[in-house]
């Protein structure tokens, strides 16, 4: 397997041919089409010749763009026969990152409960009810810990659908283990951090900031594994980054006034992303409240404890302190989302 997938460009035709021969993997390489209900004529008098025929069609695919392309092809075919297509519903489920803590926890529990199973992420083509939670959940793991044989798999949504009694016991053990471990990660978190505005553009920008924050978490996590305290070097490194960024901002704005800092760093776009309220902006003072933090959200998704989130926030804020130094200012943080407050209160004041 390592040889095959380690040389994927070479073996891709062979792998694709094998996958097309397996129903479960074939669904990942194509767009599935199924027709469910069909109706013609009148219910009251079905003998009358129908003037119209209606049918419901479902399209399923791994990639959203494949569905759109498939639908356009079907529209063109339908147009040749005078068939009208009306789109009733469109579902898109955001994939869950397998680099984040919830998936890693699932992997750990699986390896403990099913030691002979190799864990690998995949894209589910079925329209499970889990898709209804995409607006409220950061990680949706479409998975059931059931070792199905061919007979059981063939019975899904069919006659005599069933699993073995042994499977039930395995499920109970798995879910008990997963819940206990997850509670250990999420135990009584005081950090509340949910955005009010969620349009696609804001989410895309926040995703980039989350990715940077995830880097910081991984660097600190690897340092801790090696017996190092991330604060010993992380704070100094991020402060240097802030000093560099601050110098660029002063040069760009042509002033070290705190009004200039607001204009260059805390722009309208930044205010939307972090859901900021600018409470005060003068040459000598800049008071801003953040109501949402993408960085904290990244650390929450990674499964960090409250203590880890607070530590990572302290390290990240060293960059803001460095920026403040370039403006001849000090920065105070009387409230902080990472410490359980409802806002992050940034207070820049010129040194006297």
mmCIF file of C-alpha atoms in Angstrom:
data_model
loop_
_atom_site.group_PDB
_atom_site.id
_atom_site.type_symbol
_atom_site.label_atom_id
_atom_site.label_comp_id
_atom_site.label_asym_id
_atom_site.label_seq_id
_atom_site.Cartn_x
_atom_site.Cartn_y
_atom_site.Cartn_z
ATOM 1 C CA UNK A 1 0.000 0.000 0.000
ATOM 2 C CA UNK A 2 2.833 2.387 0.815
ATOM 3 C CA UNK A 3 4.377 1.682 -2.586
ATOM 4 C CA UNK A 4 1.061 2.248 -4.380
ATOM 5 C CA UNK A 5 0.070 5.492 -2.702
ATOM 6 C CA UNK A 6 3.642 6.737 -2.404
ATOM 7 C CA UNK A 7 3.778 6.672 -6.214
ATOM 8 C CA UNK A 8 0.212 7.783 -6.819
ATOM 9 C CA UNK A 9 0.728 9.470 -10.231
ATOM 10 C CA UNK A 10 2.153 6.221 -11.585
ATOM 11 C CA UNK A 11 -0.432 3.867 -10.103
ATOM 12 C CA UNK A 12 -3.482 6.193 -10.319
ATOM 13 C CA UNK A 13 -5.064 4.362 -13.309
ATOM 14 C CA UNK A 14 -4.777 1.004 -11.526
ATOM 15 C CA UNK A 15 -6.095 2.378 -8.211
ATOM 16 C CA UNK A 16 -9.021 4.041 -9.993
ATOM 17 C CA UNK A 17 -9.880 0.807 -11.808
ATOM 18 C CA UNK A 18 -9.920 -1.128 -8.535
ATOM 19 C CA UNK A 19 -12.014 1.550 -6.798
ATOM 20 C CA UNK A 20 -14.584 1.496 -9.614
ATOM 21 C CA UNK A 21 -15.100 -2.213 -8.912
ATOM 22 C CA UNK A 22 -16.107 -1.605 -5.287
ATOM 23 C CA UNK A 23 -19.548 0.038 -4.758
ATOM 24 C CA UNK A 24 -18.444 2.036 -1.714
ATOM 25 C CA UNK A 25 -15.401 3.543 -3.411
ATOM 26 C CA UNK A 26 -17.068 3.851 -6.818
ATOM 27 C CA UNK A 27 -19.448 6.377 -5.242
ATOM 28 C CA UNK A 28 -16.429 8.551 -4.416
ATOM 29 C CA UNK A 29 -15.405 8.742 -8.086
ATOM 30 C CA UNK A 30 -18.738 9.536 -9.689
ATOM 31 C CA UNK A 31 -21.984 11.450 -9.287
ATOM 32 C CA UNK A 32 -24.832 9.236 -8.168
ATOM 33 C CA UNK A 33 -28.309 9.790 -9.645
ATOM 34 C CA UNK A 34 -31.492 8.244 -8.317
ATOM 35 C CA UNK A 35 -35.171 8.835 -9.114
ATOM 36 C CA UNK A 36 -37.555 8.328 -6.212
ATOM 37 C CA UNK A 37 -41.174 9.343 -6.811
ATOM 38 C CA UNK A 38 -42.889 9.660 -10.199
ATOM 39 C CA UNK A 39 -46.423 10.884 -10.839
ATOM 40 C CA UNK A 40 -48.541 11.417 -13.960
ATOM 41 C CA UNK A 41 -52.219 12.101 -14.506
ATOM 42 C CA UNK A 42 -54.864 12.814 -11.875
ATOM 43 C CA UNK A 43 -55.197 11.050 -8.558
ATOM 44 C CA UNK A 44 -59.002 11.285 -8.768
ATOM 45 C CA UNK A 45 -59.164 9.692 -12.221
ATOM 46 C CA UNK A 46 -55.901 7.939 -13.142
ATOM 47 C CA UNK A 47 -57.428 6.685 -16.450
ATOM 48 C CA UNK A 48 -57.276 10.184 -17.959
ATOM 49 C CA UNK A 49 -54.230 10.615 -20.166
ATOM 50 C CA UNK A 50 -51.559 12.625 -18.403
ATOM 51 C CA UNK A 51 -50.558 16.015 -19.748
ATOM 52 C CA UNK A 52 -47.622 16.316 -17.374
ATOM 53 C CA UNK A 53 -45.270 13.926 -15.612
ATOM 54 C CA UNK A 54 -43.294 14.751 -12.492
ATOM 55 C CA UNK A 55 -40.417 12.898 -10.907
ATOM 56 C CA UNK A 56 -37.953 13.628 -8.110
ATOM 57 C CA UNK A 57 -34.262 13.182 -8.809
ATOM 58 C CA UNK A 58 -31.397 13.082 -6.292
ATOM 59 C CA UNK A 59 -27.787 13.808 -7.209
ATOM 60 C CA UNK A 60 -24.945 12.905 -4.881
ATOM 61 C CA UNK A 61 -21.252 13.476 -5.271
ATOM 62 C CA UNK A 62 -18.105 13.976 -3.214
ATOM 63 C CA UNK A 63 -17.227 17.378 -4.664
ATOM 64 C CA UNK A 64 -19.775 20.178 -4.855
ATOM 65 C CA UNK A 65 -18.510 21.360 -8.246
ATOM 66 C CA UNK A 66 -19.127 17.875 -9.693
ATOM 67 C CA UNK A 67 -22.796 18.151 -8.731
ATOM 68 C CA UNK A 68 -23.116 21.500 -10.491
ATOM 69 C CA UNK A 69 -21.457 20.134 -13.634
ATOM 70 C CA UNK A 70 -23.642 17.044 -13.558
ATOM 71 C CA UNK A 71 -26.799 19.111 -13.147
ATOM 72 C CA UNK A 72 -25.882 21.331 -16.105
ATOM 73 C CA UNK A 73 -25.374 18.276 -18.325
ATOM 74 C CA UNK A 74 -28.778 16.908 -17.283
ATOM 75 C CA UNK A 75 -30.425 20.299 -17.963
ATOM 76 C CA UNK A 76 -29.086 20.266 -21.526
ATOM 77 C CA UNK A 77 -30.364 16.737 -22.123
ATOM 78 C CA UNK A 78 -33.741 17.616 -20.585
ATOM 79 C CA UNK A 79 -34.075 20.716 -22.778
ATOM 80 C CA UNK A 80 -33.930 18.562 -25.923
ATOM 81 C CA UNK A 81 -37.071 16.746 -24.772
ATOM 82 C CA UNK A 82 -38.934 19.760 -23.415
ATOM 83 C CA UNK A 83 -38.392 18.698 -19.808
ATOM 84 C CA UNK A 84 -38.187 21.453 -17.197
ATOM 85 C CA UNK A 85 -35.951 20.988 -14.140
ATOM 86 C CA UNK A 86 -36.683 22.838 -10.910
ATOM 87 C CA UNK A 87 -34.096 22.731 -8.122
ATOM 88 C CA UNK A 88 -35.863 22.113 -4.802
ATOM 89 C CA UNK A 89 -33.012 21.753 -2.317
ATOM 90 C CA UNK A 90 -29.242 22.013 -2.243
ATOM 91 C CA UNK A 91 -27.122 20.691 0.603
ATOM 92 C CA UNK A 92 -23.414 21.239 1.091
ATOM 93 C CA UNK A 93 -21.550 19.816 4.067
ATOM 94 C CA UNK A 94 -18.261 21.454 4.993
ATOM 95 C CA UNK A 95 -15.606 18.747 5.412
ATOM 96 C CA UNK A 96 -14.176 18.335 8.901
ATOM 97 C CA UNK A 97 -10.431 18.809 9.236
ATOM 98 C CA UNK A 98 -8.571 15.625 10.169
ATOM 99 C CA UNK A 99 -5.794 17.822 11.584
ATOM 100 C CA UNK A 100 -8.028 19.057 14.408
ATOM 101 C CA UNK A 101 -8.389 17.465 17.826
ATOM 102 C CA UNK A 102 -11.899 15.910 17.486
ATOM 103 C CA UNK A 103 -10.775 13.721 14.580
ATOM 104 C CA UNK A 104 -7.518 12.872 16.331
ATOM 105 C CA UNK A 105 -9.516 11.847 19.400
ATOM 106 C CA UNK A 106 -11.744 9.647 17.235
ATOM 107 C CA UNK A 107 -8.621 8.049 15.793
ATOM 108 C CA UNK A 108 -7.219 7.350 19.278
ATOM 109 C CA UNK A 109 -10.464 5.767 20.507
ATOM 110 C CA UNK A 110 -10.783 3.655 17.359
ATOM 111 C CA UNK A 111 -7.249 2.331 17.694
ATOM 112 C CA UNK A 112 -7.981 1.433 21.314
ATOM 113 C CA UNK A 113 -11.300 -0.320 20.616
ATOM 114 C CA UNK A 114 -10.518 -1.763 17.160
ATOM 115 C CA UNK A 115 -6.729 -2.363 17.187
ATOM 116 C CA UNK A 116 -6.809 -4.297 13.898
ATOM 117 C CA UNK A 117 -8.403 -1.407 11.974
ATOM 118 C CA UNK A 118 -6.413 1.175 9.999
ATOM 119 C CA UNK A 119 -7.941 4.638 10.495
ATOM 120 C CA UNK A 120 -8.069 6.967 7.494
ATOM 121 C CA UNK A 121 -10.242 10.015 6.644
ATOM 122 C CA UNK A 122 -12.655 9.791 3.737
ATOM 123 C CA UNK A 123 -15.533 11.724 2.177
ATOM 124 C CA UNK A 124 -19.002 10.315 2.833
ATOM 125 C CA UNK A 125 -21.317 10.433 -0.170
ATOM 126 C CA UNK A 126 -24.518 9.621 1.703
ATOM 127 C CA UNK A 127 -26.900 12.394 2.766
ATOM 128 C CA UNK A 128 -26.899 11.653 6.499
ATOM 129 C CA UNK A 129 -28.851 13.703 9.041
ATOM 130 C CA UNK A 130 -25.504 14.955 10.361
ATOM 131 C CA UNK A 131 -25.551 17.590 7.610
ATOM 132 C CA UNK A 132 -28.268 19.409 9.550
ATOM 133 C CA UNK A 133 -25.671 20.342 12.192
ATOM 134 C CA UNK A 134 -23.157 22.067 9.895
ATOM 135 C CA UNK A 135 -24.285 25.539 11.019
ATOM 136 C CA UNK A 136 -23.814 24.844 14.726
ATOM 137 C CA UNK A 137 -20.943 22.324 14.933
ATOM 138 C CA UNK A 138 -17.286 22.820 14.070
ATOM 139 C CA UNK A 139 -16.528 19.126 13.627
ATOM 140 C CA UNK A 140 -18.970 16.587 12.237
ATOM 141 C CA UNK A 141 -17.573 13.054 12.133
ATOM 142 C CA UNK A 142 -19.850 10.989 9.886
ATOM 143 C CA UNK A 143 -18.964 7.627 11.291
ATOM 144 C CA UNK A 144 -20.421 4.625 13.125
ATOM 145 C CA UNK A 145 -18.228 2.079 14.962
ATOM 146 C CA UNK A 146 -19.849 -0.961 13.383
ATOM 147 C CA UNK A 147 -17.907 -3.746 11.670
ATOM 148 C CA UNK A 148 -20.382 -4.735 8.949
ATOM 149 C CA UNK A 149 -20.157 -7.855 6.822
ATOM 150 C CA UNK A 150 -21.469 -7.908 3.233
ATOM 151 C CA UNK A 151 -24.914 -9.159 4.242
ATOM 152 C CA UNK A 152 -25.374 -6.433 6.832
ATOM 153 C CA UNK A 153 -24.112 -3.760 4.463
ATOM 154 C CA UNK A 154 -26.513 -4.893 1.719
ATOM 155 C CA UNK A 155 -29.441 -4.685 4.158
ATOM 156 C CA UNK A 156 -29.042 -0.935 4.808
ATOM 157 C CA UNK A 157 -32.336 0.861 4.023
ATOM 158 C CA UNK A 158 -33.728 -2.459 2.824
ATOM 159 C CA UNK A 159 -35.611 -5.520 3.986
ATOM 160 C CA UNK A 160 -34.350 -7.071 7.224
ATOM 161 C CA UNK A 161 -31.897 -4.250 7.908
ATOM 162 C CA UNK A 162 -29.866 -5.414 10.893
ATOM 163 C CA UNK A 163 -26.608 -5.499 12.809
ATOM 164 C CA UNK A 164 -25.275 -8.278 15.013
ATOM 165 C CA UNK A 165 -25.679 -8.280 18.791
ATOM 166 C CA UNK A 166 -21.883 -8.229 19.004
ATOM 167 C CA UNK A 167 -21.900 -4.943 17.074
ATOM 168 C CA UNK A 168 -24.151 -3.335 19.685
ATOM 169 C CA UNK A 169 -21.695 -4.130 22.463
ATOM 170 C CA UNK A 170 -18.819 -2.699 20.412
ATOM 171 C CA UNK A 171 -20.808 0.505 19.805
ATOM 172 C CA UNK A 172 -21.567 0.941 23.494
ATOM 173 C CA UNK A 173 -17.909 0.499 24.476
ATOM 174 C CA UNK A 174 -16.727 2.862 21.757
ATOM 175 C CA UNK A 175 -19.144 5.684 22.566
ATOM 176 C CA UNK A 176 -18.563 5.404 26.315
ATOM 177 C CA UNK A 177 -14.816 5.664 25.725
ATOM 178 C CA UNK A 178 -15.185 8.562 23.284
ATOM 179 C CA UNK A 179 -17.493 10.572 25.576
ATOM 180 C CA UNK A 180 -15.242 10.085 28.604
ATOM 181 C CA UNK A 181 -12.153 11.195 26.697
ATOM 182 C CA UNK A 182 -13.939 14.107 25.053
ATOM 183 C CA UNK A 183 -15.254 15.312 28.390
ATOM 184 C CA UNK A 184 -11.696 15.257 29.612
ATOM 185 C CA UNK A 185 -10.734 17.614 26.775
ATOM 186 C CA UNK A 186 -13.790 19.872 26.982
ATOM 187 C CA UNK A 187 -14.363 19.734 30.741
ATOM 188 C CA UNK A 188 -16.454 22.718 31.846
ATOM 189 C CA UNK A 189 -14.953 25.221 29.418
ATOM 190 C CA UNK A 190 -15.505 28.862 30.379
ATOM 191 C CA UNK A 191 -14.464 30.142 26.946
ATOM 192 C CA UNK A 192 -17.418 31.485 24.955
ATOM 193 C CA UNK A 193 -16.554 32.482 21.410
ATOM 194 C CA UNK A 194 -19.208 32.412 18.714
ATOM 195 C CA UNK A 195 -19.462 34.838 15.754
ATOM 196 C CA UNK A 196 -22.605 36.843 15.162
ATOM 197 C CA UNK A 197 -21.944 37.365 11.454
ATOM 198 C CA UNK A 198 -21.244 34.309 9.291
ATOM 199 C CA UNK A 199 -21.294 35.273 5.622
ATOM 200 C CA UNK A 200 -19.055 33.314 3.251
ATOM 201 C CA UNK A 201 -16.405 36.015 2.786
ATOM 202 C CA UNK A 202 -15.949 36.564 6.527
ATOM 203 C CA UNK A 203 -15.733 32.826 7.091
ATOM 204 C CA UNK A 204 -13.073 32.501 4.394
ATOM 205 C CA UNK A 205 -10.929 35.259 5.940
ATOM 206 C CA UNK A 206 -11.379 33.790 9.406
ATOM 207 C CA UNK A 207 -10.306 30.386 8.097
ATOM 208 C CA UNK A 208 -6.938 31.881 7.084
ATOM 209 C CA UNK A 209 -6.475 33.366 10.550
ATOM 210 C CA UNK A 210 -7.467 30.045 12.128
ATOM 211 C CA UNK A 211 -4.832 28.290 10.039
ATOM 212 C CA UNK A 212 -2.131 30.620 11.390
ATOM 213 C CA UNK A 213 -3.358 30.062 14.934
ATOM 214 C CA UNK A 214 -3.295 26.305 14.380
ATOM 215 C CA UNK A 215 0.368 26.605 13.392
ATOM 216 C CA UNK A 216 1.103 28.297 16.701
ATOM 217 C CA UNK A 217 -0.722 25.561 18.602
ATOM 218 C CA UNK A 218 1.190 22.783 16.835
ATOM 219 C CA UNK A 219 4.557 24.497 17.402
ATOM 220 C CA UNK A 220 3.814 24.909 21.100
ATOM 221 C CA UNK A 221 2.469 21.369 21.377
ATOM 222 C CA UNK A 222 5.594 19.876 19.810
ATOM 223 C CA UNK A 223 7.763 22.025 22.094
ATOM 224 C CA UNK A 224 5.896 20.739 25.148
ATOM 225 C CA UNK A 225 6.389 17.141 24.006
ATOM 226 C CA UNK A 226 10.118 17.819 24.000
ATOM 227 C CA UNK A 227 10.098 19.183 27.528
ATOM 228 C CA UNK A 228 10.223 22.862 26.508
ATOM 229 C CA UNK A 229 8.016 25.641 27.847
ATOM 230 C CA UNK A 230 6.481 27.390 24.797
ATOM 231 C CA UNK A 231 6.368 30.673 26.718
ATOM 232 C CA UNK A 232 10.162 30.682 27.041
ATOM 233 C CA UNK A 233 10.647 31.250 23.314
ATOM 234 C CA UNK A 234 7.172 31.742 21.799
ATOM 235 C CA UNK A 235 6.521 35.067 23.492
ATOM 236 C CA UNK A 236 9.858 36.546 22.389
ATOM 237 C CA UNK A 237 9.452 35.273 18.815
ATOM 238 C CA UNK A 238 5.919 36.645 18.424
ATOM 239 C CA UNK A 239 6.946 39.981 19.979
ATOM 240 C CA UNK A 240 9.707 40.280 17.355
ATOM 241 C CA UNK A 241 7.079 39.646 14.690
ATOM 242 C CA UNK A 242 4.922 42.418 16.208
ATOM 243 C CA UNK A 243 7.852 44.845 16.248
ATOM 244 C CA UNK A 244 8.502 44.139 12.570
ATOM 245 C CA UNK A 245 4.831 44.515 11.667
ATOM 246 C CA UNK A 246 4.520 47.672 13.782
ATOM 247 C CA UNK A 247 7.487 49.307 12.045
ATOM 248 C CA UNK A 248 5.890 48.567 8.676
ATOM 249 C CA UNK A 249 2.549 49.996 9.834
ATOM 250 C CA UNK A 250 4.163 53.220 11.079
ATOM 251 C CA UNK A 251 5.984 53.579 7.764
ATOM 252 C CA UNK A 252 2.851 52.812 5.767
ATOM 253 C CA UNK A 253 0.690 55.272 7.707
ATOM 254 C CA UNK A 254 3.382 57.942 7.923
ATOM 255 C CA UNK A 255 2.634 58.514 11.615
ATOM 256 C CA UNK A 256 3.003 56.945 15.058
ATOM 257 C CA UNK A 257 -0.331 58.409 16.140
ATOM 258 C CA UNK A 258 -2.754 55.819 17.497
ATOM 259 C CA UNK A 259 -5.277 57.162 15.012
ATOM 260 C CA UNK A 260 -2.849 55.935 12.394
ATOM 261 C CA UNK A 261 -2.768 52.492 14.039
ATOM 262 C CA UNK A 262 -6.553 52.281 13.850
ATOM 263 C CA UNK A 263 -6.517 53.230 10.175
ATOM 264 C CA UNK A 264 -3.794 50.777 9.127
ATOM 265 C CA UNK A 265 -4.348 47.742 11.378
ATOM 266 C CA UNK A 266 -7.923 47.967 12.625
ATOM 267 C CA UNK A 267 -9.519 48.725 9.269
ATOM 268 C CA UNK A 268 -13.200 48.272 8.461
ATOM 269 C CA UNK A 269 -12.480 44.777 7.131
ATOM 270 C CA UNK A 270 -10.663 43.788 10.333
ATOM 271 C CA UNK A 271 -13.505 45.222 12.404
ATOM 272 C CA UNK A 272 -15.976 42.942 10.609
ATOM 273 C CA UNK A 273 -13.811 39.820 10.925
ATOM 274 C CA UNK A 274 -13.250 40.273 14.674
ATOM 275 C CA UNK A 275 -16.643 41.947 15.254
ATOM 276 C CA UNK A 276 -14.996 44.979 16.863
ATOM 277 C CA UNK A 277 -16.419 48.048 18.545
ATOM 278 C CA UNK A 278 -14.080 51.065 18.387
ATOM 279 C CA UNK A 279 -14.871 52.872 21.636
ATOM 280 C CA UNK A 280 -12.206 55.560 21.521
ATOM 281 C CA UNK A 281 -9.726 56.731 18.892
ATOM 282 C CA UNK A 282 -7.423 59.716 19.470
ATOM 283 C CA UNK A 283 -3.772 60.436 18.817
ATOM 284 C CA UNK A 284 -2.930 59.210 22.340
ATOM 285 C CA UNK A 285 -5.525 56.515 23.046
ATOM 286 C CA UNK A 286 -7.191 53.651 21.206
ATOM 287 C CA UNK A 287 -9.848 51.529 22.936
ATOM 288 C CA UNK A 288 -11.341 48.576 21.041
ATOM 289 C CA UNK A 289 -13.531 45.649 22.096
ATOM 290 C CA UNK A 290 -13.371 42.393 20.108
ATOM 291 C CA UNK A 291 -16.533 40.270 20.302
ATOM 292 C CA UNK A 292 -15.097 37.309 18.390
ATOM 293 C CA UNK A 293 -11.627 35.807 17.903
ATOM 294 C CA UNK A 294 -10.804 33.387 15.043
ATOM 295 C CA UNK A 295 -7.561 32.430 16.781
ATOM 296 C CA UNK A 296 -9.401 31.243 19.887
ATOM 297 C CA UNK A 297 -11.831 29.386 17.639
ATOM 298 C CA UNK A 298 -8.911 27.513 16.048
ATOM 299 C CA UNK A 299 -7.636 26.470 19.476
ATOM 300 C CA UNK A 300 -11.125 25.376 20.498
ATOM 301 C CA UNK A 301 -11.395 23.242 17.349
ATOM 302 C CA UNK A 302 -8.006 21.708 18.146
ATOM 303 C CA UNK A 303 -9.420 20.530 21.497
ATOM 304 C CA UNK A 304 -7.229 22.762 23.670
ATOM 305 C CA UNK A 305 -8.054 23.104 27.346
ATOM 306 C CA UNK A 306 -8.948 26.504 28.784
ATOM 307 C CA UNK A 307 -5.459 26.749 30.270
ATOM 308 C CA UNK A 308 -3.856 26.016 26.897
ATOM 309 C CA UNK A 309 -6.079 28.568 25.146
ATOM 310 C CA UNK A 310 -5.145 31.235 27.716
ATOM 311 C CA UNK A 311 -1.433 30.448 27.293
ATOM 312 C CA UNK A 312 -1.623 30.540 23.480
ATOM 313 C CA UNK A 313 -3.507 33.832 23.644
ATOM 314 C CA UNK A 314 -0.830 35.335 25.921
ATOM 315 C CA UNK A 315 1.845 34.314 23.413
ATOM 316 C CA UNK A 316 -0.130 35.652 20.435
ATOM 317 C CA UNK A 317 -0.822 38.964 22.213
ATOM 318 C CA UNK A 318 2.935 39.564 22.446
ATOM 319 C CA UNK A 319 2.672 40.554 18.798
ATOM 320 C CA UNK A 320 0.126 43.249 19.667
ATOM 321 C CA UNK A 321 2.386 44.466 22.458
ATOM 322 C CA UNK A 322 5.238 44.709 19.963
ATOM 323 C CA UNK A 323 3.068 46.739 17.577
ATOM 324 C CA UNK A 324 2.161 49.067 20.450
ATOM 325 C CA UNK A 325 5.834 49.667 21.234
ATOM 326 C CA UNK A 326 6.387 50.922 17.687
ATOM 327 C CA UNK A 327 3.679 53.523 18.339
ATOM 328 C CA UNK A 328 5.272 54.563 21.641
ATOM 329 C CA UNK A 329 2.380 52.981 23.496
ATOM 330 C CA UNK A 330 1.554 50.403 26.115
ATOM 331 C CA UNK A 331 -1.194 47.826 25.714
ATOM 332 C CA UNK A 332 -3.509 46.678 28.476
ATOM 333 C CA UNK A 333 -5.987 43.805 28.206
ATOM 334 C CA UNK A 334 -8.509 44.120 31.071
ATOM 335 C CA UNK A 335 -10.844 41.581 29.444
ATOM 336 C CA UNK A 336 -9.992 38.591 27.276
ATOM 337 C CA UNK A 337 -12.178 35.997 25.518
ATOM 338 C CA UNK A 338 -9.483 33.368 26.089
ATOM 339 C CA UNK A 339 -9.902 33.865 29.859
ATOM 340 C CA UNK A 340 -13.681 33.481 29.742
ATOM 341 C CA UNK A 341 -14.700 37.125 29.307
ATOM 342 C CA UNK A 342 -17.385 38.167 26.838
ATOM 343 C CA UNK A 343 -14.982 40.448 24.911
ATOM 344 C CA UNK A 344 -11.315 41.154 24.356
ATOM 345 C CA UNK A 345 -10.688 44.741 25.469
ATOM 346 C CA UNK A 346 -7.585 46.239 23.876
ATOM 347 C CA UNK A 347 -6.460 49.512 25.459
ATOM 348 C CA UNK A 348 -3.533 51.298 23.777
ATOM 349 C CA UNK A 349 -2.223 54.425 25.529
ATOM 350 C CA UNK A 350 0.725 56.624 24.658
ATOM 351 C CA UNK A 351 3.577 56.493 27.125
ATOM 352 C CA UNK A 352 3.965 59.707 29.095
#
